[in-house]
Coordinates of C-alpha atoms in Angstrom, one line a residue:
X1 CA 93.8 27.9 -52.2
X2 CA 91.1 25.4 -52.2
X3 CA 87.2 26.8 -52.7
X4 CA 85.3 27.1 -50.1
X5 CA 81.9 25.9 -50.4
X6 CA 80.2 28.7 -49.4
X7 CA 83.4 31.3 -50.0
X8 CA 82.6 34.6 -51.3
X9 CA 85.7 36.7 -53.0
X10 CA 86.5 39.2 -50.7
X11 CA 88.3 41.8 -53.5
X12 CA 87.4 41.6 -56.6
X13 CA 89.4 39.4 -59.4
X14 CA 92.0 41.0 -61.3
X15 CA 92.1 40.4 -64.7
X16 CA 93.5 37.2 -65.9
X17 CA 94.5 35.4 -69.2
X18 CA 92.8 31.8 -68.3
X19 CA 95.3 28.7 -69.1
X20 CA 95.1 25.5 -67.1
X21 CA 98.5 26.1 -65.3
X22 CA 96.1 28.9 -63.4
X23 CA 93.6 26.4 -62.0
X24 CA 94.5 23.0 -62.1
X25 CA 96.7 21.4 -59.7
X26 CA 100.0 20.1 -60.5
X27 CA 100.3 16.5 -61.9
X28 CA 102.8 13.4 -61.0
X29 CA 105.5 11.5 -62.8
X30 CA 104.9 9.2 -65.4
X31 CA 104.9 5.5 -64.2
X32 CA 106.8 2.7 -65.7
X33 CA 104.0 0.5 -64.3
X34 CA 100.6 0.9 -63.2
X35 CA 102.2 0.1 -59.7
X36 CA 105.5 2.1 -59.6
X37 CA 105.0 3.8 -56.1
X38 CA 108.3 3.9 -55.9
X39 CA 108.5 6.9 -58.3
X40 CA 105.4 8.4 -56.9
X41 CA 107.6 8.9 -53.9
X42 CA 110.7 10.0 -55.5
X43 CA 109.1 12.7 -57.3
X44 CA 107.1 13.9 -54.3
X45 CA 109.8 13.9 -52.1
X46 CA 111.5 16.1 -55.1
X47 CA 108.7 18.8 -55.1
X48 CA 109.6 21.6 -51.8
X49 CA 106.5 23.1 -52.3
X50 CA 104.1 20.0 -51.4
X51 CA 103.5 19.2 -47.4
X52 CA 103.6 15.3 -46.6
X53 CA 101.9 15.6 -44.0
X54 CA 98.7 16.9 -45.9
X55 CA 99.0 14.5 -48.9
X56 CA 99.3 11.0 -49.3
X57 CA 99.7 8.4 -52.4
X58 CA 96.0 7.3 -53.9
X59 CA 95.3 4.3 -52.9
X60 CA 94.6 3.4 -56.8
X61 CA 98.4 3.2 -57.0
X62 CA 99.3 0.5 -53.8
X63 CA 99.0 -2.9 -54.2
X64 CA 95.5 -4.0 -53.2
X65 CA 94.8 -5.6 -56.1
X66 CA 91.2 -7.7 -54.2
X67 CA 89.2 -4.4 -54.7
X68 CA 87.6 -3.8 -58.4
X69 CA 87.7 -0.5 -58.6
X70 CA 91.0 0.4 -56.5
X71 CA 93.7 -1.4 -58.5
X72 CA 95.0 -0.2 -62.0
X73 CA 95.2 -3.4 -64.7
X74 CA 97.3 -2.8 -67.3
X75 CA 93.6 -3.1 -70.0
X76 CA 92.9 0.3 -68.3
X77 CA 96.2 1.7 -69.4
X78 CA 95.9 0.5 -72.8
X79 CA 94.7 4.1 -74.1
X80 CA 93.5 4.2 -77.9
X81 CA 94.5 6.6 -80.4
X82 CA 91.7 8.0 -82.9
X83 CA 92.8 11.2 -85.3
X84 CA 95.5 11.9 -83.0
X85 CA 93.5 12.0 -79.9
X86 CA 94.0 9.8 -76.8
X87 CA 91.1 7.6 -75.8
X88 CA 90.3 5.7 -72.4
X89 CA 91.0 1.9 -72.7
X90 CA 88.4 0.3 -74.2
X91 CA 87.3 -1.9 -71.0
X92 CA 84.6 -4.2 -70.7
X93 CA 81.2 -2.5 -72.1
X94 CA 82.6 1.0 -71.6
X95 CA 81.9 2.9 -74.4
X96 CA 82.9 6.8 -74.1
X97 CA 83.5 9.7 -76.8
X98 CA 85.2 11.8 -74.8
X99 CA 89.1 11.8 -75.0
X100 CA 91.2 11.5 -71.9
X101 CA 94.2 13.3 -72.7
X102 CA 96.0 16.0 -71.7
X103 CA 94.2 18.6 -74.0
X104 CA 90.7 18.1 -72.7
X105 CA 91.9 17.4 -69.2
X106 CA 92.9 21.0 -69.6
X107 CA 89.7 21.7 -70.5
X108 CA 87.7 19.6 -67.8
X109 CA 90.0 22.2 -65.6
X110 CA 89.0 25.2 -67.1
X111 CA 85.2 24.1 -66.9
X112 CA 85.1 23.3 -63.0
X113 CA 86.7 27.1 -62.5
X114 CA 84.2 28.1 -64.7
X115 CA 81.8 26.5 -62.8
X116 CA 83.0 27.5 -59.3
X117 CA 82.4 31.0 -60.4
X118 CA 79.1 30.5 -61.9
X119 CA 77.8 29.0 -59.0
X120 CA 79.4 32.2 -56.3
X121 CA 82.5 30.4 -55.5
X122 CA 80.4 27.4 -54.1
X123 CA 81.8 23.2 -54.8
X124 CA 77.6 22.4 -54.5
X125 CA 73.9 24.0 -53.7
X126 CA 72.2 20.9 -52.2
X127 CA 72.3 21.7 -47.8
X128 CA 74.1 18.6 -47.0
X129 CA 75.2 20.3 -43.9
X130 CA 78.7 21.2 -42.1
X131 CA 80.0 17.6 -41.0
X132 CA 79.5 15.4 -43.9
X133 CA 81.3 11.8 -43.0
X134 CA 81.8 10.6 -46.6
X135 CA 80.9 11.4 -50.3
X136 CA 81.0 10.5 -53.7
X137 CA 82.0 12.1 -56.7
X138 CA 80.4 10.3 -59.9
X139 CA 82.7 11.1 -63.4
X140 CA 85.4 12.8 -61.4
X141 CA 87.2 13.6 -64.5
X142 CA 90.5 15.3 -63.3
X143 CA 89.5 15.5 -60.0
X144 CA 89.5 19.1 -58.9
X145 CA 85.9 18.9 -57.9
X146 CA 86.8 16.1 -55.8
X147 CA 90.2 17.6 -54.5
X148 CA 88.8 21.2 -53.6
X149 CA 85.8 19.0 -51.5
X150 CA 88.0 17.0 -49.7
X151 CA 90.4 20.3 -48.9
X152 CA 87.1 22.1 -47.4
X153 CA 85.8 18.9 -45.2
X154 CA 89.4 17.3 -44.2
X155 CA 87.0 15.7 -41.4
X156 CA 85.2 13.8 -44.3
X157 CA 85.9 10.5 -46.4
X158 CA 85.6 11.4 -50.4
X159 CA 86.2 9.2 -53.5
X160 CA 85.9 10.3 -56.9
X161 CA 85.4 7.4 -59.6
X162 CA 85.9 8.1 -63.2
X163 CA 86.7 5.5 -66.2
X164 CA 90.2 6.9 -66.5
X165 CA 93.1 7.7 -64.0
X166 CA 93.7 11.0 -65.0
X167 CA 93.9 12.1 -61.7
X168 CA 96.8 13.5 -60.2
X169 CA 99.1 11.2 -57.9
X170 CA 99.2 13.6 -54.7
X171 CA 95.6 13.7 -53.4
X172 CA 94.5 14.6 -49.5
X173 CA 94.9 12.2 -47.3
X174 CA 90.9 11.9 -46.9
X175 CA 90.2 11.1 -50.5
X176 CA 91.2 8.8 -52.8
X177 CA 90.6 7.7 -56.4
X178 CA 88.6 4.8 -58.0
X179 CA 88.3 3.5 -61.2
X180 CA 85.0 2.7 -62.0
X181 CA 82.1 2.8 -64.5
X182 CA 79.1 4.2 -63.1
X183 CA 76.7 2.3 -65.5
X184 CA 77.8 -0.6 -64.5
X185 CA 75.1 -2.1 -62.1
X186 CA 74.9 -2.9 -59.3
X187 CA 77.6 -0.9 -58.2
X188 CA 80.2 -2.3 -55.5
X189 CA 79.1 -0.1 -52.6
X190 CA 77.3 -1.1 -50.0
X191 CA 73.8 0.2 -49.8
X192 CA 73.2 3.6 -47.4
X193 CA 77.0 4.5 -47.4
X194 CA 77.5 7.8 -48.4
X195 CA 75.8 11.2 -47.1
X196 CA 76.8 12.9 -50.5
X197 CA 77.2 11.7 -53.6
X198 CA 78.0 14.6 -56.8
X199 CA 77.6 13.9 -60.0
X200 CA 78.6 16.5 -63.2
X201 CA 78.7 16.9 -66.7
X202 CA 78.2 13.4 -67.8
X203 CA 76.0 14.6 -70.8
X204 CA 76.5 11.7 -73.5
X205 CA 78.0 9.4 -70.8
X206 CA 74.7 7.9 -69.8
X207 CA 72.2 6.1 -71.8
X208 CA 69.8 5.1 -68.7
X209 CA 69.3 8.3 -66.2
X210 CA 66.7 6.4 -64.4
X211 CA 69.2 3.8 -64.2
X212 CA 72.0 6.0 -62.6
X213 CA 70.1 7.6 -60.0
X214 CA 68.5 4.4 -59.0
X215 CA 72.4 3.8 -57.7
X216 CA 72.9 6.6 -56.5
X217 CA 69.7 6.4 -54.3
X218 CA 70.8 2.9 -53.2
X219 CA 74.1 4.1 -52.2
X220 CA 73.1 7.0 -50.4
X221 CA 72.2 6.6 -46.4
X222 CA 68.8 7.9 -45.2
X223 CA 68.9 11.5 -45.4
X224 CA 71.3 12.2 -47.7
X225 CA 71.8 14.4 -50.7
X226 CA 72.4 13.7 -54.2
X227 CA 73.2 16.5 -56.5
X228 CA 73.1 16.8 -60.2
X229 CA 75.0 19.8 -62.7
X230 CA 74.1 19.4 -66.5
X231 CA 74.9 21.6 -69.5
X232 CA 72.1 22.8 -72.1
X233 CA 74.2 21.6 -75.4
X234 CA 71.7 24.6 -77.2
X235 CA 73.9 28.1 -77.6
X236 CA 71.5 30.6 -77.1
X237 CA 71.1 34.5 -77.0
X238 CA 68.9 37.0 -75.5
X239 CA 70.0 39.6 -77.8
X240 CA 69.4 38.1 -81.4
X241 CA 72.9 37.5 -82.1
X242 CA 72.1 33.6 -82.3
X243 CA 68.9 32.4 -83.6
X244 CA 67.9 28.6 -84.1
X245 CA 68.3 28.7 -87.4
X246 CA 70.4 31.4 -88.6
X247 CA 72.8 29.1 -90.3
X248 CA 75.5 29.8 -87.2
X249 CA 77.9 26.9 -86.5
X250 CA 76.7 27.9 -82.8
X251 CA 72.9 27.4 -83.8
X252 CA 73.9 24.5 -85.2
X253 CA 76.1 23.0 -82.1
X254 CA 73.4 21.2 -80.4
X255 CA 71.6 19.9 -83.6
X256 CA 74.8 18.3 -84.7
X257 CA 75.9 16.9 -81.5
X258 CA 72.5 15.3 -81.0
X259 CA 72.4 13.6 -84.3
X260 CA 75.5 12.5 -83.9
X261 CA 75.0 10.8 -80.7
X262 CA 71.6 9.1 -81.9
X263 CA 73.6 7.6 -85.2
X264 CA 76.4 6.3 -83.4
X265 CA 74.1 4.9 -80.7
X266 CA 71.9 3.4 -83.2
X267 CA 74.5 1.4 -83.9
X268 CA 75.8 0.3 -80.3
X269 CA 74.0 -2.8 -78.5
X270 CA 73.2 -0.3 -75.8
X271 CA 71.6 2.1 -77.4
X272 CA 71.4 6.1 -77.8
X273 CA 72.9 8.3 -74.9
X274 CA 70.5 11.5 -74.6
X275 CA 72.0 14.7 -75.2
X276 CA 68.9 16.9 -73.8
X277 CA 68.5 16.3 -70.8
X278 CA 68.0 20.0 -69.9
X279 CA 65.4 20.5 -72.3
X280 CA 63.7 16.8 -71.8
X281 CA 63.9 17.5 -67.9
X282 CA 65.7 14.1 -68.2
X283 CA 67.5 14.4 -64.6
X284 CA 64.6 15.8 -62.7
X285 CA 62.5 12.8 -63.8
X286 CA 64.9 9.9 -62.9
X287 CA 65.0 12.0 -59.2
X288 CA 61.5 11.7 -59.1
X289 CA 61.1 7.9 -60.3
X290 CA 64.5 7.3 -57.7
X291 CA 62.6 8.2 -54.6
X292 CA 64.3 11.8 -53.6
X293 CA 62.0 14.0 -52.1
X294 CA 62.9 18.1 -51.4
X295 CA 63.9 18.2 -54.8
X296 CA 65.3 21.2 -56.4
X297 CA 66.0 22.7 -59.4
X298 CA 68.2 25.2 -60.1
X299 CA 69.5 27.0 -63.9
X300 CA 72.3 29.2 -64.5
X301 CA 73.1 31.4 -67.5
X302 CA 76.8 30.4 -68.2
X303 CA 78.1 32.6 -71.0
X304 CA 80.4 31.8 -73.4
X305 CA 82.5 35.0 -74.2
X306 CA 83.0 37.4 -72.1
X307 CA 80.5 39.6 -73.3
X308 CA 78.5 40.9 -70.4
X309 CA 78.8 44.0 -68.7
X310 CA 78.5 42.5 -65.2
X311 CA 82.3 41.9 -63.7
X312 CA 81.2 38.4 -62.8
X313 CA 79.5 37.2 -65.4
X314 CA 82.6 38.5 -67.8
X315 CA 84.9 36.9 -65.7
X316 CA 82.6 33.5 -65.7
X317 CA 82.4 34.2 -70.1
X318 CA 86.4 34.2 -69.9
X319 CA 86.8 31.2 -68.3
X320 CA 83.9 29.3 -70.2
X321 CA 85.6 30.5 -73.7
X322 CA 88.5 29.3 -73.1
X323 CA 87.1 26.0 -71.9
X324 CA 85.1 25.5 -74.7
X325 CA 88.2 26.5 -77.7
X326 CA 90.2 24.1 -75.7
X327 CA 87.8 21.1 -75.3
X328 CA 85.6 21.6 -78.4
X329 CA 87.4 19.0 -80.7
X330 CA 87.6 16.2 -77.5
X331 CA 83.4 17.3 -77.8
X332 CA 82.7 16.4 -81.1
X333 CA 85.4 14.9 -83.0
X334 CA 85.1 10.8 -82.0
X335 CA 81.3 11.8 -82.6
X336 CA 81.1 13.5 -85.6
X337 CA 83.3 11.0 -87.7
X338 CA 81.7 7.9 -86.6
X339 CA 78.3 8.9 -85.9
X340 CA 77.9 11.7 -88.6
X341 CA 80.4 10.2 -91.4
X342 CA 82.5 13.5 -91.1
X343 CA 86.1 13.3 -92.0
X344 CA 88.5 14.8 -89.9
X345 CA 89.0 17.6 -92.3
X346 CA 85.4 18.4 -91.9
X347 CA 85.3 18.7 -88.4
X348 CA 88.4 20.9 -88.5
X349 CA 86.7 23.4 -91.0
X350 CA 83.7 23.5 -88.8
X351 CA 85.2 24.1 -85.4
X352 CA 87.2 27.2 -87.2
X353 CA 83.9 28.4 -87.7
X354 CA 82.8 27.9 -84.0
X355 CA 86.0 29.5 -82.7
X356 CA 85.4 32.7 -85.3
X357 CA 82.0 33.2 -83.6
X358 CA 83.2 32.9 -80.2
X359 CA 85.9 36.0 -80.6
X360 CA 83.1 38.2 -82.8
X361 CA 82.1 40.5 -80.1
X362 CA 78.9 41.1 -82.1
X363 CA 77.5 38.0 -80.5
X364 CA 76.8 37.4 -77.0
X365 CA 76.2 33.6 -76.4
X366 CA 75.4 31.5 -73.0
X367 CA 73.7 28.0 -72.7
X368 CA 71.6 27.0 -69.6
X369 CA 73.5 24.6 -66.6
X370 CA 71.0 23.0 -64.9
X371 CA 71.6 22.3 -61.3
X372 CA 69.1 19.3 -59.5
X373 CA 69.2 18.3 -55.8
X374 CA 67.4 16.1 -54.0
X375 CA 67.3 14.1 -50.1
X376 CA 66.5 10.7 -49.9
X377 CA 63.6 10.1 -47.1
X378 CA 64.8 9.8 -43.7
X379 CA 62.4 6.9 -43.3
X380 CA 63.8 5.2 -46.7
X381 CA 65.1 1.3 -46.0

């Protein structure tokens, strides 16, 4: 069943082995061509379990080949291959680390579960009210965000826009998918046309901040909401079990990553893409220099095992572990070898390490999300 926004579990959760077949929604057919509706439809009117009259084809997969963002070019679809991993299509001046395959989309699951429980059970924190008439989800990723939005406000238009349709082919029939690159400005919506617009876990992604939420203030209409969810990449512990500079390959996690991402943005014509942005207050600054008013900020202590002695919270460490074992090479491994020199061998070696400490119970580790909302002024133009 979809999440709620503001859902609360009624029983508690029973105990559960985490795996992606447990949280992410069931994927389509593979197409012979970025168009092939035709086996869309076959395979959906194959599946007894899936209502037609809930679901439609996304409108990524028709033929309206006039819009930028909703038709699929074969360059998209021309995925690269780096140490065995899958890559998005190397289109335009996109320029992502993250792989787009089926191992970290299993991942990207796991984390928005994760996330679901951190947050209570709730899709968002900003108030954007009960009737929302259309939203925007930036960096959609698999979609499930997107999917379990549009499920609780069927009233309410919602795209999700990522750099890669690794969405599934069955959406609701009041969403649909884009492909889009959100750096890319100015972006093609119209000024003051959404009420909501999302945007999560695109540490790395972005090298201007100010830049982003600049479009996302344009795109909003007066008295909307923007909302913001980014990870700490520091491992931390209240307990001593993970110090700075205790030699860890957890202490070490966000050192490595963000030297990694300055050397291999050194090199790129655009630049360095921040890793901090929790610890730089990155996000609520570019809300500030945007416009938004009413801003708030929010942090959560995610954990990383399921250490804690609070049923939530160990559920919430369940979910984040296995998140993190599957998705930690699609973090670090396009990164480390080119930014770092590493060889694929090293990486290897060092993510054993990471997984060792993540099942020693002696260690109890968490890193900070950092939730930011903000309105745009009722009186903005």
């Amino acid at each position: 069943m979809p999440h709620h926004p503001n859902a609360t579990a009624d029983e508690p959760a029973a105990e559960k082995n985490p795996t992606s077949d447990s949280v992410r929604p069931p994927v389509g057919p593979v197409l012979s061509s970025p168009t092939d509706s035709a086996a869309v439809t076959r395979w959906l009117e194959s599946q007894p379990d899936i209502d037609a009259q809930f679901y439609e084809l996304d409108s990524a997969l028709g033929d309206d080949a006039m819009s930028s963002t909703a038709s699929l070019s074969a360059s998209i679809l021309e995925y690269r291959t780096i140490h065995g991993r899958r890559f998005h299509s190397q289109r335009g001046n996109t320029d992502y680390w993250g792989p787009n395959d089926e191992i970290q989309a299993n991942s990207m699951d796991l984390s928005h579960h994760t996330l679901t429980l951190l947050f209570g059970d709730k899709l968002f924190l900003a108030p954007i009210g009960d009737d929302p008439k259309r939203v925007l989800d930036v960096g959609c990723g698999t979609g499930l965000w997107t999917i379990d939005f549009a499920d609780a406000f069927q009233e309410c238009e919602v795209i999700g826009t990522d750099i890669s349709p690794t969405q599934p082919f069955w959406v609701p029939v009041n969403l649909r998918f884009e492909i889009d690159d959100c750096t890319a400005s100015p972006w093609t919506y119209a000024p003051r046309s959404f009420d909501f617009v999302h945007v999560r876990y695109l540490f790395g992604a972005i090298r201007d901040w100010d830049a982003l939420y600049a479009e996302v203030y344009r795109a909003l209409r007066p008295g909307g909401w923007a909302e913001s969810v980014e990870p700490s990449t520091y491992v931390r512990s209240d307990d001593g079990s993970i110090l700075a500079d205790d030699g860890s390959a957890l202490s070490e996690w966000a050192t490595l990553l963000t030297e990694a991402a300055r050397k291999y943005g050194a090199r790129s014509y655009e630049g360095p893409r921040p890793m901090n942005m929790v610890e730089d207050g990155i996000i609520v600054k570019s809300f500030h220099r945007a416009g938004f008013t009413d801003i708030v900020m929010k942090s959560y202590k995610c954990p990383l095992t399921p250490f804690s002695q609070d049923p939530h919270l160990k559920e919430v460490g369940l979910y984040a572990r296995s998140a993190m074992e599957e998705g930690m090479e699609g973090f670090v491994l396009y990164l480390f070898t080119n930014g770092l020199g590493w060889s694929r061998e090293q990486v290897t070696l060092y993510l054993h390490r990471v997984r060792q400490e993540l099942r020693d119970t002696r260690k109890s580790p968490y890193i900070e999300v950092q939730v930011v909302y903000g309105r745009k002024p009722e009186t903005a133009i």
